[in-house]
Tab-separated table of C-alpha atoms in Angstrom:
chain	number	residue	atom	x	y	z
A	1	UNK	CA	0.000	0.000	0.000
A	2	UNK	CA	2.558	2.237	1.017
A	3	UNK	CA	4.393	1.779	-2.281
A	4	UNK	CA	1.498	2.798	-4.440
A	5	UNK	CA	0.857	5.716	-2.675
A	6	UNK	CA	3.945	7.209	-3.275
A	7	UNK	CA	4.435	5.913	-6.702
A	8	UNK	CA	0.832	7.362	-7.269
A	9	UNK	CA	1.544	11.121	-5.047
A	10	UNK	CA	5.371	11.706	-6.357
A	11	UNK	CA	5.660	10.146	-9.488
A	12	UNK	CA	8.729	7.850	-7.972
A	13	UNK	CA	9.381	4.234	-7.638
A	14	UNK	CA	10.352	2.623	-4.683
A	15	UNK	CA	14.218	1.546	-4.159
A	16	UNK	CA	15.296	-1.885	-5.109
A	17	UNK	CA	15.573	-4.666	-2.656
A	18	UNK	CA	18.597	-4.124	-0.725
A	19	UNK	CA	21.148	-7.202	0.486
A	20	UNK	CA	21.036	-6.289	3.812
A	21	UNK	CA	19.299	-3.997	6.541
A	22	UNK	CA	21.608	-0.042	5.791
A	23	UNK	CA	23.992	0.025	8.609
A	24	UNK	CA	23.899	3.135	10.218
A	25	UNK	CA	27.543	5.326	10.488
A	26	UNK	CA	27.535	7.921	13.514
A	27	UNK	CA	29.884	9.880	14.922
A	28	UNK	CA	31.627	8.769	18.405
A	29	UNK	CA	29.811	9.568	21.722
A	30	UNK	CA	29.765	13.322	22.795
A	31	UNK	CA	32.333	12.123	25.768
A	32	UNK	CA	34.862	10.541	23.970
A	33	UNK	CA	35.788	13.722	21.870
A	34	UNK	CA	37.598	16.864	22.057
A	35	UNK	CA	34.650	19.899	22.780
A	36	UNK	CA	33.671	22.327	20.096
A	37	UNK	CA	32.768	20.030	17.357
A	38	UNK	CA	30.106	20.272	15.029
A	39	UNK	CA	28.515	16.433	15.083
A	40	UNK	CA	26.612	15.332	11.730
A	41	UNK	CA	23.357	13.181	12.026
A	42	UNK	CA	22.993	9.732	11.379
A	43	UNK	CA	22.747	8.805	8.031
A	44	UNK	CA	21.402	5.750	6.217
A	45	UNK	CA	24.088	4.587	3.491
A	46	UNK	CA	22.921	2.745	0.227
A	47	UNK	CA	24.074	1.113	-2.599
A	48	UNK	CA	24.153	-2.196	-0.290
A	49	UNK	CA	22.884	-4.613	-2.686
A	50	UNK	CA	19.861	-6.855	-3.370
A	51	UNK	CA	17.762	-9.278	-1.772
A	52	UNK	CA	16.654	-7.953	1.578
A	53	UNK	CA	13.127	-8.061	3.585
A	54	UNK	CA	13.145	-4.367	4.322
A	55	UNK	CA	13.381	-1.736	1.979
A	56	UNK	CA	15.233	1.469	2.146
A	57	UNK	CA	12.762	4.819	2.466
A	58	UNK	CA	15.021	7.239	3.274
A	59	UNK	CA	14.477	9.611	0.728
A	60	UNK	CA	13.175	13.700	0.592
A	61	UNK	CA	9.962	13.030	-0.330
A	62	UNK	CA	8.577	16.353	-0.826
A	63	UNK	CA	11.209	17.333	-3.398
A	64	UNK	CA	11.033	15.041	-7.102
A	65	UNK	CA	14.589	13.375	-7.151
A	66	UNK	CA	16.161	10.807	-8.772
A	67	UNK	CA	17.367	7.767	-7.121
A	68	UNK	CA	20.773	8.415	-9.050
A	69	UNK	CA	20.680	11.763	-7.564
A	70	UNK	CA	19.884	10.731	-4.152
A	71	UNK	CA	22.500	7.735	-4.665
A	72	UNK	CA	25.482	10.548	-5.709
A	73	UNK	CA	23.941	12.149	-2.586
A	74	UNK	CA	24.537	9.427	-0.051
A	75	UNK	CA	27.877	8.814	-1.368
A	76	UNK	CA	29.091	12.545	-0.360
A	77	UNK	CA	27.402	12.087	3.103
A	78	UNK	CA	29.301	8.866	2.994
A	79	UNK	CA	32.509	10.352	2.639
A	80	UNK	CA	31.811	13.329	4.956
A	81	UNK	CA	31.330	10.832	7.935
A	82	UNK	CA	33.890	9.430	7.263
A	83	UNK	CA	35.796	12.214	7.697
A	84	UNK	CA	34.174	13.244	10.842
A	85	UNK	CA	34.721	10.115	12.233
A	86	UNK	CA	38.526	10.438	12.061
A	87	UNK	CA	38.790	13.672	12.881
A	88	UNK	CA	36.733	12.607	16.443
A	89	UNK	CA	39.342	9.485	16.751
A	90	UNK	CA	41.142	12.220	18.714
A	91	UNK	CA	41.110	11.647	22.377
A	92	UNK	CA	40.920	14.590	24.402
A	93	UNK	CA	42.013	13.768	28.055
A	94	UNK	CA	40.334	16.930	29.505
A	95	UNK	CA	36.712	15.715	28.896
A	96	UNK	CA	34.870	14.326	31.591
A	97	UNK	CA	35.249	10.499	31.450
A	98	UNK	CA	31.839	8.848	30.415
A	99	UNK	CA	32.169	6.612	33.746
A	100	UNK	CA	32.349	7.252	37.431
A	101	UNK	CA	34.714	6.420	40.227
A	102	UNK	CA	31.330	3.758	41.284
A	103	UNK	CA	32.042	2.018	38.043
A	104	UNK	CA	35.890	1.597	38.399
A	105	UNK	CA	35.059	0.482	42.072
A	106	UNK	CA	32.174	-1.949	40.751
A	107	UNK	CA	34.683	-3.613	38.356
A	108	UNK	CA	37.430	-4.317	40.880
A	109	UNK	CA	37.244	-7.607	42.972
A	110	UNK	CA	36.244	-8.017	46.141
A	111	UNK	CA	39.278	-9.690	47.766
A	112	UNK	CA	41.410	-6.721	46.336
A	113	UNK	CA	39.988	-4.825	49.062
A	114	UNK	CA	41.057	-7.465	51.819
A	115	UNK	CA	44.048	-6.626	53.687
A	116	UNK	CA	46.085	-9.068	55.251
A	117	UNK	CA	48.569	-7.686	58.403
A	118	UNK	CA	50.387	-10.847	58.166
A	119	UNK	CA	51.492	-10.852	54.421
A	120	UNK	CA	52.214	-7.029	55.036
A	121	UNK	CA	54.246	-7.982	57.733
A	122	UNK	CA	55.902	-10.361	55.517
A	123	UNK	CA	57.299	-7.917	53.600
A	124	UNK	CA	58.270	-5.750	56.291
A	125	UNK	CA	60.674	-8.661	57.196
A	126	UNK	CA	62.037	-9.184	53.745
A	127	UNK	CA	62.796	-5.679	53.162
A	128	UNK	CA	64.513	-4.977	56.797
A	129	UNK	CA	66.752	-8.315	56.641
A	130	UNK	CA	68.120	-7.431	52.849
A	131	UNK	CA	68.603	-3.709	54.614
A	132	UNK	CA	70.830	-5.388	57.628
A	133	UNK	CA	72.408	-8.106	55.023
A	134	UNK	CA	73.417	-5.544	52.803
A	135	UNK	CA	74.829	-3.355	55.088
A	136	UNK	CA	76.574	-6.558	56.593
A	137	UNK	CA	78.484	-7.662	53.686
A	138	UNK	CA	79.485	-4.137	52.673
A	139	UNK	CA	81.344	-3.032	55.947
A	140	UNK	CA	82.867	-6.634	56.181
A	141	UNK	CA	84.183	-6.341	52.586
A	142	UNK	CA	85.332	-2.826	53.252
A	143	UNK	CA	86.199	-2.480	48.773
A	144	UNK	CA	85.963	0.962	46.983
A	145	UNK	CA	84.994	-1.751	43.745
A	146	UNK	CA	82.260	-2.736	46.475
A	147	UNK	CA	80.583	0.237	48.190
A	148	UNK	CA	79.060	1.769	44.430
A	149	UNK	CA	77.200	-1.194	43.882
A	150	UNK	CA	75.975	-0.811	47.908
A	151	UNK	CA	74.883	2.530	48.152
A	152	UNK	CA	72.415	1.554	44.882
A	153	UNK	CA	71.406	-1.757	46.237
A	154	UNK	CA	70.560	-0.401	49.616
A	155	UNK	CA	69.085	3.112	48.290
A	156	UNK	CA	66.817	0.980	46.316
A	157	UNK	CA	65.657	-0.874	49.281
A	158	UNK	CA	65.267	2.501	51.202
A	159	UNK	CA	63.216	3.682	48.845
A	160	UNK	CA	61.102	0.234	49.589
A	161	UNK	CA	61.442	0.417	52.998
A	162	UNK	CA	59.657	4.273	52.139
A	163	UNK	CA	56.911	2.644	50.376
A	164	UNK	CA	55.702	-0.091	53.284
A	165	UNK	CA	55.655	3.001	55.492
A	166	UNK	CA	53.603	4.761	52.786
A	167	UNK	CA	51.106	1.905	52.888
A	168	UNK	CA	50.525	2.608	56.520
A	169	UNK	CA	49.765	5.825	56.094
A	170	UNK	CA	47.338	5.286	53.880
A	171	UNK	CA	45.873	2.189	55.942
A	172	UNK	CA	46.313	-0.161	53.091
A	173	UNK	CA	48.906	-2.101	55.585
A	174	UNK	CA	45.938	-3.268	57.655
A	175	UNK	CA	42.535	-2.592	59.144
A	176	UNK	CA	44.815	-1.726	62.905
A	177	UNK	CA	45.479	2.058	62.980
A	178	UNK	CA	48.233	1.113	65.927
A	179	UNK	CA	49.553	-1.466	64.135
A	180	UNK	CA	50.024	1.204	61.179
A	181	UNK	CA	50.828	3.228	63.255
A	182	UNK	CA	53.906	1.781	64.663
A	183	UNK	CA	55.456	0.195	61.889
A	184	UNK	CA	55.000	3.392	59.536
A	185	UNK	CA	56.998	5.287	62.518
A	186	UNK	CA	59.523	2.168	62.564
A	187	UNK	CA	60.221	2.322	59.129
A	188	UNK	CA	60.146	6.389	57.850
A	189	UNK	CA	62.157	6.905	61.023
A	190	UNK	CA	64.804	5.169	59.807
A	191	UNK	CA	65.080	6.702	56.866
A	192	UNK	CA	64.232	10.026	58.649
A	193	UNK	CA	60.859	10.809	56.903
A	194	UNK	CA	58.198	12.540	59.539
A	195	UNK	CA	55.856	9.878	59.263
A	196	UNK	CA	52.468	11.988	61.044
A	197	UNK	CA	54.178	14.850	59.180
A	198	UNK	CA	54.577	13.358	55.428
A	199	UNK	CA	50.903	11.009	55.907
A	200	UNK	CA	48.780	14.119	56.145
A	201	UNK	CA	50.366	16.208	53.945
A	202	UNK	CA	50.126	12.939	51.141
A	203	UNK	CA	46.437	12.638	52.023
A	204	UNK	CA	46.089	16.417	51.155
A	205	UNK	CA	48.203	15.480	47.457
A	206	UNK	CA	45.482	12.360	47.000
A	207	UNK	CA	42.098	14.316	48.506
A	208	UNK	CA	43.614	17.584	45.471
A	209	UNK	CA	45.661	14.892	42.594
A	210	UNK	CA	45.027	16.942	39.624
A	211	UNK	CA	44.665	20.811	41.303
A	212	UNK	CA	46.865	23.758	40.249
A	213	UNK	CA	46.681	25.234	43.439
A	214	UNK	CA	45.361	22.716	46.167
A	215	UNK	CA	47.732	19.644	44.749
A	216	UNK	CA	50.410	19.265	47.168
A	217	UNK	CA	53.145	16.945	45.281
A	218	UNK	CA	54.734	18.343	42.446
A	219	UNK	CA	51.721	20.733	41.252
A	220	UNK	CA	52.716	22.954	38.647
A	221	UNK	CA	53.455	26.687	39.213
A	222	UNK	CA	50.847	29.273	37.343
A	223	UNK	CA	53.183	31.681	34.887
A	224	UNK	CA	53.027	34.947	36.949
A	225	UNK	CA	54.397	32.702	39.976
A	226	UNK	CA	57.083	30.730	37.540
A	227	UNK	CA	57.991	34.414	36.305
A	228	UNK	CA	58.098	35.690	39.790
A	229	UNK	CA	61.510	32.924	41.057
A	230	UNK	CA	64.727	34.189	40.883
A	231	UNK	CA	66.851	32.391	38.608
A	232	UNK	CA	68.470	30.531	41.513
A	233	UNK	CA	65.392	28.816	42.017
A	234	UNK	CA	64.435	28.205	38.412
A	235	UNK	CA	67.782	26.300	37.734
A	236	UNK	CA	67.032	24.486	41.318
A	237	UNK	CA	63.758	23.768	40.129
A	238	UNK	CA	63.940	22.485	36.482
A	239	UNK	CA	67.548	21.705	35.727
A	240	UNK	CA	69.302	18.153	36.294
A	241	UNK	CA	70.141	16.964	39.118
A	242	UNK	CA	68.558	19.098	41.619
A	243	UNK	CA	64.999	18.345	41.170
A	244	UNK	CA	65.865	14.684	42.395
A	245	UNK	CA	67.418	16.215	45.476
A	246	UNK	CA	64.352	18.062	46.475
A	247	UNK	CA	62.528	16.062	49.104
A	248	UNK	CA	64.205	16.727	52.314
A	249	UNK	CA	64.350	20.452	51.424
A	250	UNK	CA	60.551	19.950	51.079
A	251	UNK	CA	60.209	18.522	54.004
A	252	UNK	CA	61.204	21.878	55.224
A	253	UNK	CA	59.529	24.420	53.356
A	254	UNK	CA	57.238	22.496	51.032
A	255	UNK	CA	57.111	23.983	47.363
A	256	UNK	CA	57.449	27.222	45.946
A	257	UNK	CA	54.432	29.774	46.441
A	258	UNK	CA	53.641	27.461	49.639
A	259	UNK	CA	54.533	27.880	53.112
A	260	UNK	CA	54.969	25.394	56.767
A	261	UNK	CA	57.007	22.524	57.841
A	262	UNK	CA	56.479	18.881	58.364
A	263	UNK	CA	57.661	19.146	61.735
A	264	UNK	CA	56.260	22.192	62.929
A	265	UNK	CA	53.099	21.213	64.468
A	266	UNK	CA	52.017	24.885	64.018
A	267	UNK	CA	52.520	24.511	59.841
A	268	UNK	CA	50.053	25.393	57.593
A	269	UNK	CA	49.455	21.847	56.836
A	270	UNK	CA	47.790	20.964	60.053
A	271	UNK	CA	45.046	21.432	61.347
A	272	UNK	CA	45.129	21.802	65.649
A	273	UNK	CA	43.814	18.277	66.797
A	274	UNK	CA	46.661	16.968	64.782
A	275	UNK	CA	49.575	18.701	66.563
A	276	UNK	CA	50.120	15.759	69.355
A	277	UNK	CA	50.634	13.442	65.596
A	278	UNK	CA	53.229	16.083	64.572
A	279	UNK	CA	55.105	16.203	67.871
A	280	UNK	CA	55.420	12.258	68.149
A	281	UNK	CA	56.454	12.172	64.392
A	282	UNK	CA	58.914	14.981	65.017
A	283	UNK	CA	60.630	13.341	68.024
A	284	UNK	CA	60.711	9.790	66.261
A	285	UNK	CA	62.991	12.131	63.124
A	286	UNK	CA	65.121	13.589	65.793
A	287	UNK	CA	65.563	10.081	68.008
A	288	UNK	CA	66.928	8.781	64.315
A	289	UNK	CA	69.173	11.494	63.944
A	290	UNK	CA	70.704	11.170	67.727
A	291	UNK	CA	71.009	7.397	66.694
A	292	UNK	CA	73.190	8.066	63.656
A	293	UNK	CA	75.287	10.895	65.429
A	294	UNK	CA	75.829	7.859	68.089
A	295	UNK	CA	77.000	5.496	65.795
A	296	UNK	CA	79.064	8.091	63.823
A	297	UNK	CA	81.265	8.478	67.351
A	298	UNK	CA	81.541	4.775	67.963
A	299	UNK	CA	82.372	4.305	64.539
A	300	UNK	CA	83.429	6.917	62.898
A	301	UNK	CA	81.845	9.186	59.967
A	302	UNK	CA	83.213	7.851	57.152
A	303	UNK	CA	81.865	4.436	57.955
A	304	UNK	CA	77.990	6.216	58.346
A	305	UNK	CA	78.839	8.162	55.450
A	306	UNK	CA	79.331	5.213	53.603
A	307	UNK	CA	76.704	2.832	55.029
A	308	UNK	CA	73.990	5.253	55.709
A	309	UNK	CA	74.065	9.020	54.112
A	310	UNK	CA	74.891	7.981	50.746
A	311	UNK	CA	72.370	5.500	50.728
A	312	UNK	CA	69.580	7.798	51.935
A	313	UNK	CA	70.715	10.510	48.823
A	314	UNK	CA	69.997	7.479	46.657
A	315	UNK	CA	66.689	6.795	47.919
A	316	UNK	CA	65.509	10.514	48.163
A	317	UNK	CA	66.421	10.296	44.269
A	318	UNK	CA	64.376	7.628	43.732
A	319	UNK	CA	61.747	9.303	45.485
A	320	UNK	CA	61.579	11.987	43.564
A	321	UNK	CA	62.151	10.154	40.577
A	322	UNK	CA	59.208	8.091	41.008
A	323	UNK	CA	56.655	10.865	42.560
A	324	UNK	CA	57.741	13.484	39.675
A	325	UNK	CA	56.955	10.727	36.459
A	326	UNK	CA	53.774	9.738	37.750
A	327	UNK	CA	52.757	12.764	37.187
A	328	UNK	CA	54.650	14.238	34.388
A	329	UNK	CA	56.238	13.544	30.890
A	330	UNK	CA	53.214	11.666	29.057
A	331	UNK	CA	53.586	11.976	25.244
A	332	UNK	CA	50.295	13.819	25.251
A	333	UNK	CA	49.984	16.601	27.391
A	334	UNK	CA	47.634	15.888	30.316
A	335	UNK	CA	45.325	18.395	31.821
A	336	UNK	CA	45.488	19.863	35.364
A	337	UNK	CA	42.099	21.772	36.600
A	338	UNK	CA	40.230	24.304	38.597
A	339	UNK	CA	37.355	25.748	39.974
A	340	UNK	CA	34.545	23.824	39.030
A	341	UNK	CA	36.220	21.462	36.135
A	342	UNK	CA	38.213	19.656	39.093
A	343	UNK	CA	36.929	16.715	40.430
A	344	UNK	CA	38.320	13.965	42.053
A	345	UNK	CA	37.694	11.223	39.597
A	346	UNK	CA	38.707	13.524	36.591
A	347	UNK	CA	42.275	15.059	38.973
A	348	UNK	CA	42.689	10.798	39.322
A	349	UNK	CA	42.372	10.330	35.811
A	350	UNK	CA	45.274	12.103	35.317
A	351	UNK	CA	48.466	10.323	37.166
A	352	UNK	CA	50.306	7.667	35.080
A	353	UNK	CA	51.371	4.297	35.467
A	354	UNK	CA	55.176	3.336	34.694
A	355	UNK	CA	56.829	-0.109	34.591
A	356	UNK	CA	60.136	0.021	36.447
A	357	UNK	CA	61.522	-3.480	35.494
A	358	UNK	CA	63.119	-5.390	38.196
A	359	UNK	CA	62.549	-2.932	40.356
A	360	UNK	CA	58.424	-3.264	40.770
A	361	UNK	CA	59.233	-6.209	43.029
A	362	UNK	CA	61.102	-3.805	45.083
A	363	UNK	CA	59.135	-1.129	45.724
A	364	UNK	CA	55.866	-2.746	45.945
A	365	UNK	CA	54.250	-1.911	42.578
A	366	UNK	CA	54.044	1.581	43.375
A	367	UNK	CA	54.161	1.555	39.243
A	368	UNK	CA	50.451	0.524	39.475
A	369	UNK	CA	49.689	4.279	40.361
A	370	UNK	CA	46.171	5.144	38.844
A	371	UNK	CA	44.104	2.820	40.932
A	372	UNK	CA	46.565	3.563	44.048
A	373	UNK	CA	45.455	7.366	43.045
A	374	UNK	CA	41.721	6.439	43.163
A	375	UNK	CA	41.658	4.141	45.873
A	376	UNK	CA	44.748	4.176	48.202
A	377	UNK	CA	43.170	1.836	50.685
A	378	UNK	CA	43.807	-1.152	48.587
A	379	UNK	CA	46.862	-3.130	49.439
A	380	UNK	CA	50.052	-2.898	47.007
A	381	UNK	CA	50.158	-6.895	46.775
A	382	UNK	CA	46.469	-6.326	44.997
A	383	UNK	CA	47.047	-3.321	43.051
A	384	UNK	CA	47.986	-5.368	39.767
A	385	UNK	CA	44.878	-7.438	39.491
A	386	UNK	CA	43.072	-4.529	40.070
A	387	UNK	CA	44.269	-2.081	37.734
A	388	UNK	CA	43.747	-4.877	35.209
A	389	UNK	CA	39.979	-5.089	36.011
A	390	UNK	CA	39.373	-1.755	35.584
A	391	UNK	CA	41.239	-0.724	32.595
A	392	UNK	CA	38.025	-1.790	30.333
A	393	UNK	CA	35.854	0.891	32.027
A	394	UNK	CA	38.732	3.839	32.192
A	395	UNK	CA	38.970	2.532	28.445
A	396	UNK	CA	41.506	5.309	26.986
A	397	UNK	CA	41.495	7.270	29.964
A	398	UNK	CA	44.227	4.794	31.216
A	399	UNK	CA	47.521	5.068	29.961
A	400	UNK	CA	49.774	1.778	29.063
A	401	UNK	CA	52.906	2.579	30.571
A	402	UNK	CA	56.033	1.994	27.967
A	403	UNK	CA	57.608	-1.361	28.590
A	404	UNK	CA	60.594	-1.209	30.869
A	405	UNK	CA	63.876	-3.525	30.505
A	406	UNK	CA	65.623	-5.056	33.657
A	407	UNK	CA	66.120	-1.626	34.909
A	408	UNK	CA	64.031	1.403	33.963
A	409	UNK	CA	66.392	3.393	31.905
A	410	UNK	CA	64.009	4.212	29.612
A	411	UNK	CA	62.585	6.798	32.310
A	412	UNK	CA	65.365	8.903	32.109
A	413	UNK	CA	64.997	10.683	28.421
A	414	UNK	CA	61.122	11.029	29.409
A	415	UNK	CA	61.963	12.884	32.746
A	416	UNK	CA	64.808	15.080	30.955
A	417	UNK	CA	62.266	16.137	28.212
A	418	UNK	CA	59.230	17.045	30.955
A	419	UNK	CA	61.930	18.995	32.729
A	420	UNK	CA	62.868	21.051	29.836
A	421	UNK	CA	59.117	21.484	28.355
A	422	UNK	CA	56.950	21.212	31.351
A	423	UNK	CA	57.923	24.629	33.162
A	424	UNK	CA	54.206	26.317	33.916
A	425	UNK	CA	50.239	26.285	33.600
A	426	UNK	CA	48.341	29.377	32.744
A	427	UNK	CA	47.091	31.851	35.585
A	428	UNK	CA	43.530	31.458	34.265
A	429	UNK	CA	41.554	28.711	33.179
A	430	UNK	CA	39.549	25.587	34.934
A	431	UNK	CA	41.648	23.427	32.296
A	432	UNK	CA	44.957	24.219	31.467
A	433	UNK	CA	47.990	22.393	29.875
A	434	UNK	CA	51.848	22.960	31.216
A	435	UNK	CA	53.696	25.600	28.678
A	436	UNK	CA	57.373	25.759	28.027
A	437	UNK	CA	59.392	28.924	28.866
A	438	UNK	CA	62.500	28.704	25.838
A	439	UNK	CA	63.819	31.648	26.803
A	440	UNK	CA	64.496	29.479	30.183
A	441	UNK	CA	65.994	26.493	28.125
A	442	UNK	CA	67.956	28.923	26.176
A	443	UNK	CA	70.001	30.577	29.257
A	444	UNK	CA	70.047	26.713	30.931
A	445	UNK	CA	72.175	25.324	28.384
């Protein structure tokens, strides 16, 4: 019926049987691309073929064309999909994700959330026995061909000891706030971190990841402060080494445009029903210190020199190593926000993973850091499985980290190039991008 009526009202025929019901061609969803792009409608495509149960309609009616005309038509539309369609294959990482933190929680397992004391324990024990072996062999062996290998070896393991202590602080250890307690003092005491100090100032960097201004770890500087540092500072700042040698200086006076101690229980950091934390924490650092100056009389400097301050410069580098990458030097440039742009799940979004070889073993898989961003409670032993359960819902919003070798050498060209490029954000904006300064470059080299 319907066909005579519009081969009786227009004067047309109806299309030929087609193969095969027209496959519609759209343009990706709204929150997968970049803003500010015009979207075409969805378009029926023909020229399919023969032979099918349903036949194509989708023609202007009210206007007398020819199905060659309309076919020549549909091939243009054709083609301009097409080229909207690559043209949205670019991913823009400042959208808001199509997902929420629920859904990455949802698609994690439940027994990623379980922690156990006793394997945490476990590797408390491993870590602290390699510490006392290492140091063992090296003062027995006493050899200048000996001591290099050493101060890496047990920096490295510092730097692990570091991270067990950082579990505590988060409560990922176990479900005992004394028990986390005590061993995070134990163990960033003896590599004189604050532990009260450094765990509330962290929580501030994980409740802000993402925040020009509120981010506490490595947040970039807006222009008109970058402008405002002397040159000193600039060089300190952005030029190799000295940006791995930064965290015990931060420890003292935070970052620049920031103010207040770790140890002061007065600082800016705290709040006043946390000052008894900051004392304890405070006199743990100092005990440490008197500990070392003891052992420095009994046996002499040189022999803590070489067994413990070297070491400690070794794991404050790969502190800052570490902390610095996993939030810097992507290929793509990553957003940070503001105002009412920032949110927690979209400031997560933004940290990177990195594979560190050999060394993941020994420091706990602090690679895995996207997940550990969004959810710090979960234990480190757990953090693989579940990054890998909820990759399919961040879907490009996760980052594969670059494959490492043994030893993560590959890490060093990417943190030389974000050092020399990533120097400021704009003073305005709710999303802005780090700029390079090249007049900076230029008067570095």
């Amino acid at each position: 019926m319907a066909s005579w009526v519009l081969s009786e009202c227009s004067g047309l025929k109806p299309l030929p049987l087609t193969s095969r019901v027209p496959k519609l061609r759209c343009p990706q969803p709204v929150s997968s691309i970049a803003p500010k792009k015009n979207l075409l409608p969805c378009r029926p495509i023909t020229g399919l073929g023969t032979g099918s149960m349903q036949r194509n309609w989708a023609l202007h009616v009210s206007a007398p064309l020819k199905v060659a005309q309309f076919e020549e038509e549909s091939n243009n539309w054709d083609n301009q999909v097409q080229s909207k369609e690559e043209a949205n294959d670019d991913f823009d990482p400042g959208m808001p994700p199509p997902f929420t933190l629920a859904d990455i929680r949802a698609a994690i397992p439940k027994h990623c959330w379980v922690k156990d004391p006793w394997k945490s324990m476990s590797y408390v024990v491993r870590d602290v026995a390699i510490v006392f072996g290492l140091a063992a062999v090296a003062a027995h062996l006493n050899n200048w061909l000996v001591w290099p290998l050493y101060w890496i070896a047990q920096g490295t393991m510092f730097w692990g000891l570091f991270v067990l202590g950082h579990d505590c602080g988060h409560g990922s250890f176990s479900n005992d706030p004394k028990l986390n307690s005590v061993v995070g003092h134990l163990l960033h005491s003896s590599i004189l971190v604050p532990y009260h100090g450094w765990r509330i100032s962290h929580r501030t960097h994980h409740q802000n990841h993402g925040h020009v201004e509120k981010d506490e770890s490595w947040h970039p500087l807006p222009e008109k402060l970058f402008r405002s540092l002397d040159d000193v500072t600039r060089k300190l700042r952005f030029t190799m080494p000295f940006p791995m040698l930064a965290y015990p200086f931060y420890l003292w006076g935070r970052s620049p445009g920031k103010s207040g101690s770790h140890f002061h229980p007065s600082s800016d950091l705290f709040v006043p029903n946390e000052k008894k934390d900051i004392i304890t924490s405070t006199t743990c650092y100092f005990s440490m210190v008197a500990i070392l100056a003891g052992l420095a009389l009994v046996m002499g400097p040189l022999q803590i020199l070489k067994l413990y301050v070297v070491p400690y410069w070794i794991f404050v580098m790969w502190l800052d190593f570490v902390t610095y990458l996993h939030h810097h030097g992507h290929n793509d440039k990553l957003p940070w926000y503001r105002g009412k742009e920032w949110s927690y799940l979209r400031g997560g979004l933004t940290t990177l993973d990195r594979d560190y070889g050999w060394i993941n073993n020994i420091h706990h898989d602090i690679g895995t850091h996207v997940i550990h961003h969004l959810f710090p409670q979960i234990p480190h032993y757990h953090l693989i499985e579940a990054t890998e359960a909820a990759k399919p819902v961040m879907g490009k919003y996760y980052r594969e980290p670059d494959k490492s070798g043994p030893f993560p050498f590959h890490l060093f060209g990417i943190l030389a190039r974000s050092l020399k490029q990533d120097h400021y954000v704009s003073d305005s904006g709710d999303i802005v991008y780090y700029q390079t300064d090249p007049q900076f470059n230029s008067s570095s080299n």
